[in-house]
Amino acid sequence: MARMPEYSTPRSLPIGSGTDVPLHDSRERAVRLLTDGFAYDVITVEEFEWRLGQMSHAESAQEIDALVADLATSSALLSTAPVRGMPAPVPSEGRIMGIMSETRRVGPWRVPQTLRVKAIMSDVKVDLRYAIVPPGCTIDVSAIMSNVAFIVPPGMIVDFDVSSVMAATGNDVRAEGSGYVLPHVRIRGSAFMAEVRAKVREVGR
């Protein structure tokens, strides 16, 4: 059975250690635990979304920690998880398409190794903050008279290479960095009379 990654609290403090743990750090750690719990079939998508919603209302690190206390260590996680074998394999390819429509891909989901996004006269949002993103993931985008937004969490590196014709394209400066740093995703493609952006947004909001 696959082993869950282990996480320690910021500054190596135990859960519920008090106000010394910044709220932001506790929130990021909780989102990682929730994402791993979903990826390893320990919690359902409904439970993931419920806990995430409760976390958005939490006002202290202790409240956030309490929401993921059962997921805090790999041993606790595995002891509560049903035996279901390995997580589902990452698909090699996938597609998101919008034609004269509004398309959203949000919440927990497994991103394929190569994701093709095609938008024609559409508004498309692809949120990667709670997704399982495989190393070396490539996103091919083709946007025609559309708005396409890729939302990434802080710390994710985005290699952005989208050509534009009468269009606006750009990568959030906070997502720039070495393409060999993980987690990292490559966004490439073209935009015609369209807007394609990669934007950094905090998790848990």
GROMACS .gro file of C-alpha atoms in nm:
model
  205
    1MET     CA    1   0.000   0.000   0.000
    2ALA     CA    2   0.129   0.347  -0.084
    3ARG     CA    3   0.272   0.545   0.206
    4MET     CA    4   0.133   0.886   0.280
    5PRO     CA    5   0.379   1.177   0.291
    6GLU     CA    6   0.447   1.305   0.640
    7TYR     CA    7   0.420   1.672   0.733
    8SER     CA    8   0.534   1.856   1.039
    9THR     CA    9   0.375   2.172   1.168
   10PRO     CA   10   0.555   2.500   1.100
   11ARG     CA   11   0.863   2.541   1.323
   12SER     CA   12   0.825   2.171   1.418
   13LEU     CA   13   0.549   2.256   1.666
   14PRO     CA   14   0.283   1.997   1.751
   15ILE     CA   15  -0.081   2.042   1.663
   16GLY     CA   16  -0.264   2.273   1.899
   17SER     CA   17   0.058   2.429   2.026
   18GLY     CA   18  -0.096   2.775   2.054
   19THR     CA   19  -0.077   3.108   1.885
   20ASP     CA   20   0.293   3.073   1.793
   21VAL     CA   21   0.190   2.898   1.469
   22PRO     CA   22   0.093   3.157   1.205
   23LEU     CA   23  -0.262   3.116   1.079
   24HIS     CA   24  -0.138   3.119   0.720
   25ASP     CA   25   0.107   2.832   0.783
   26SER     CA   26  -0.159   2.622   0.957
   27ARG     CA   27  -0.399   2.680   0.669
   28GLU     CA   28  -0.145   2.576   0.405
   29ARG     CA   29  -0.050   2.264   0.599
   30ALA     CA   30  -0.415   2.170   0.645
   31VAL     CA   31  -0.482   2.205   0.273
   32ARG     CA   32  -0.187   1.976   0.196
   33LEU     CA   33  -0.319   1.714   0.437
   34LEU     CA   34  -0.669   1.738   0.293
   35THR     CA   35  -0.537   1.708  -0.062
   36ASP     CA   36  -0.331   1.402   0.026
   37GLY     CA   37  -0.625   1.251   0.210
   38PHE     CA   38  -0.838   1.289  -0.099
   39ALA     CA   39  -0.564   1.158  -0.330
   40TYR     CA   40  -0.523   0.843  -0.118
   41ASP     CA   41  -0.899   0.785  -0.088
   42VAL     CA   42  -0.901   0.845   0.287
   43ILE     CA   43  -1.167   1.114   0.260
   44THR     CA   44  -1.437   1.166  -0.001
   45VAL     CA   45  -1.473   1.472  -0.219
   46GLU     CA   46  -1.779   1.572  -0.013
   47GLU     CA   47  -1.578   1.554   0.311
   48PHE     CA   48  -1.289   1.741   0.149
   49GLU     CA   49  -1.518   2.025   0.045
   50TRP     CA   50  -1.694   2.033   0.385
   51ARG     CA   51  -1.368   2.055   0.579
   52LEU     CA   52  -1.237   2.318   0.339
   53GLY     CA   53  -1.550   2.524   0.391
   54GLN     CA   54  -1.517   2.496   0.768
   55MET     CA   55  -1.153   2.599   0.744
   56SER     CA   56  -1.245   2.920   0.561
   57HIS     CA   57  -1.441   3.026   0.871
   58ALA     CA   58  -1.171   2.929   1.122
   59GLU     CA   59  -1.021   3.218   1.317
   60SER     CA   60  -0.729   3.043   1.487
   61ALA     CA   61  -0.459   2.787   1.414
   62GLN     CA   62  -0.610   2.557   1.677
   63GLU     CA   63  -0.946   2.548   1.494
   64ILE     CA   64  -0.773   2.466   1.166
   65ASP     CA   65  -0.558   2.194   1.326
   66ALA     CA   66  -0.867   2.034   1.479
   67LEU     CA   67  -1.020   1.992   1.132
   68VAL     CA   68  -0.727   1.778   1.014
   69ALA     CA   69  -0.616   1.618   1.342
   70ASP     CA   70  -0.699   1.270   1.211
   71LEU     CA   71  -0.488   1.334   0.899
   72ALA     CA   72  -0.188   1.483   1.079
   73THR     CA   73   0.050   1.186   1.049
   74SER     CA   74   0.091   0.906   0.802
   75SER     CA   75   0.030   0.642   1.072
   76ALA     CA   76  -0.298   0.803   1.178
   77LEU     CA   77  -0.400   0.844   0.817
   78LEU     CA   78  -0.328   0.485   0.726
   79SER     CA   79  -0.496   0.348   1.037
   80THR     CA   80  -0.823   0.521   0.946
   81ALA     CA   81  -0.807   0.446   0.575
   82PRO     CA   82  -0.984   0.148   0.422
   83VAL     CA   83  -0.762  -0.086   0.226
   84ARG     CA   84  -0.819   0.017  -0.132
   85GLY     CA   85  -0.479  -0.039  -0.284
   86MET     CA   86  -0.285   0.221  -0.474
   87PRO     CA   87  -0.441   0.554  -0.572
   88ALA     CA   88  -0.583   0.578  -0.922
   89PRO     CA   89  -0.308   0.622  -1.184
   90VAL     CA   90  -0.258   0.966  -1.333
   91PRO     CA   91  -0.420   0.979  -1.679
   92SER     CA   92  -0.179   1.058  -1.960
   93GLU     CA   93  -0.409   1.309  -2.130
   94GLY     CA   94  -0.723   1.506  -2.058
   95ARG     CA   95  -0.929   1.785  -2.209
   96ILE     CA   96  -1.127   2.087  -2.096
   97MET     CA   97  -1.334   2.253  -2.365
   98GLY     CA   98  -1.558   2.559  -2.368
   99ILE     CA   99  -1.751   2.676  -2.673
  100MET     CA  100  -1.964   2.987  -2.622
  101SER     CA  101  -1.997   2.890  -2.256
  102GLU     CA  102  -1.866   2.930  -1.901
  103THR     CA  103  -1.649   2.642  -1.786
  104ARG     CA  104  -1.504   2.584  -1.439
  105ARG     CA  105  -1.267   2.314  -1.311
  106VAL     CA  106  -1.227   2.362  -0.939
  107GLY     CA  107  -1.194   2.168  -0.615
  108PRO     CA  108  -0.997   1.844  -0.573
  109TRP     CA  109  -0.915   1.665  -0.899
  110ARG     CA  110  -0.632   1.472  -1.062
  111VAL     CA  111  -0.463   1.666  -1.340
  112PRO     CA  112  -0.347   1.450  -1.633
  113GLN     CA  113   0.014   1.457  -1.746
  114THR     CA  114  -0.095   1.659  -2.049
  115LEU     CA  115  -0.406   1.875  -2.022
  116ARG     CA  116  -0.549   2.037  -2.334
  117VAL     CA  117  -0.765   2.345  -2.278
  118LYS     CA  118  -0.960   2.483  -2.572
  119ALA     CA  119  -1.182   2.791  -2.539
  120ILE     CA  120  -1.387   2.954  -2.814
  121MET     CA  121  -1.587   3.264  -2.717
  122SER     CA  122  -1.590   3.132  -2.360
  123ASP     CA  123  -1.492   3.207  -2.001
  124VAL     CA  124  -1.276   2.924  -1.863
  125LYS     CA  125  -1.129   2.891  -1.515
  126VAL     CA  126  -0.890   2.609  -1.421
  127ASP     CA  127  -0.807   2.601  -1.049
  128LEU     CA  128  -0.498   2.398  -0.958
  129ARG     CA  129  -0.482   2.493  -0.588
  130TYR     CA  130  -0.651   2.175  -0.463
  131ALA     CA  131  -0.557   1.949  -0.752
  132ILE     CA  132  -0.310   1.660  -0.762
  133VAL     CA  133  -0.058   1.784  -1.018
  134PRO     CA  134   0.194   1.530  -1.153
  135PRO     CA  135   0.560   1.635  -1.193
  136GLY     CA  136   0.632   1.782  -1.534
  137CYS     CA  137   0.266   1.849  -1.610
  138THR     CA  138   0.205   2.034  -1.937
  139ILE     CA  139  -0.107   2.237  -2.017
  140ASP     CA  140  -0.173   2.317  -2.383
  141VAL     CA  141  -0.414   2.608  -2.423
  142SER     CA  142  -0.587   2.742  -2.733
  143ALA     CA  143  -0.803   3.051  -2.672
  144ILE     CA  144  -1.007   3.234  -2.934
  145MET     CA  145  -1.205   3.540  -2.824
  146SER     CA  146  -1.209   3.399  -2.471
  147ASN     CA  147  -1.093   3.459  -2.116
  148VAL     CA  148  -0.887   3.174  -1.968
  149ALA     CA  149  -0.755   3.188  -1.610
  150PHE     CA  150  -0.526   2.935  -1.444
  151ILE     CA  151  -0.526   2.967  -1.063
  152VAL     CA  152  -0.217   2.827  -0.889
  153PRO     CA  153  -0.117   2.817  -0.521
  154PRO     CA  154   0.179   3.009  -0.377
  155GLY     CA  155   0.498   2.809  -0.431
  156MET     CA  156   0.397   2.650  -0.760
  157ILE     CA  157   0.631   2.743  -1.046
  158VAL     CA  158   0.466   2.816  -1.380
  159ASP     CA  159   0.662   2.805  -1.705
  160PHE     CA  160   0.442   3.030  -1.918
  161ASP     CA  161   0.482   3.026  -2.297
  162VAL     CA  162   0.161   3.143  -2.465
  163SER     CA  163   0.187   3.337  -2.791
  164SER     CA  164  -0.066   3.614  -2.853
  165VAL     CA  165  -0.230   3.781  -3.153
  166MET     CA  166  -0.443   4.083  -3.059
  167ALA     CA  167  -0.454   3.926  -2.714
  168ALA     CA  168  -0.330   3.968  -2.357
  169THR     CA  169  -0.128   3.691  -2.194
  170GLY     CA  170   0.081   3.681  -1.881
  171ASN     CA  171   0.216   3.494  -1.583
  172ASP     CA  172   0.192   3.615  -1.225
  173VAL     CA  173   0.541   3.727  -1.122
  174ARG     CA  174   0.503   3.526  -0.801
  175ALA     CA  175   0.482   3.207  -1.009
  176GLU     CA  176   0.805   3.269  -1.198
  177GLY     CA  177   1.118   3.069  -1.123
  178SER     CA  178   1.327   2.777  -1.232
  179GLY     CA  179   1.144   2.523  -1.443
  180TYR     CA  180   1.327   2.248  -1.257
  181VAL     CA  181   1.177   2.336  -0.921
  182LEU     CA  182   0.879   2.129  -0.805
  183PRO     CA  183   0.589   2.164  -0.786
  184HIS     CA  184   0.590   2.304  -1.135
  185VAL     CA  185   0.364   2.315  -1.439
  186ARG     CA  186   0.418   2.431  -1.797
  187ILE     CA  187   0.149   2.633  -1.971
  188ARG     CA  188   0.194   2.678  -2.344
  189GLY     CA  189  -0.021   2.754  -2.646
  190SER     CA  190  -0.180   3.046  -2.827
  191ALA     CA  191  -0.436   3.321  -2.778
  192PHE     CA  192  -0.623   3.509  -3.051
  193MET     CA  193  -0.828   3.811  -2.945
  194ALA     CA  194  -0.830   3.655  -2.600
  195GLU     CA  195  -0.688   3.686  -2.249
  196VAL     CA  196  -0.490   3.404  -2.090
  197ARG     CA  197  -0.345   3.451  -1.743
  198ALA     CA  198  -0.178   3.245  -1.470
  199LYS     CA  199  -0.270   3.388  -1.129
  200VAL     CA  200  -0.144   3.307  -0.780
  201ARG     CA  201  -0.412   3.279  -0.512
  202GLU     CA  202  -0.387   3.172  -0.150
  203VAL     CA  203  -0.531   2.832  -0.061
  204GLY     CA  204  -0.829   2.807   0.168
  205ARG     CA  205  -0.992   3.120   0.029
   0.00000   0.00000   0.00000
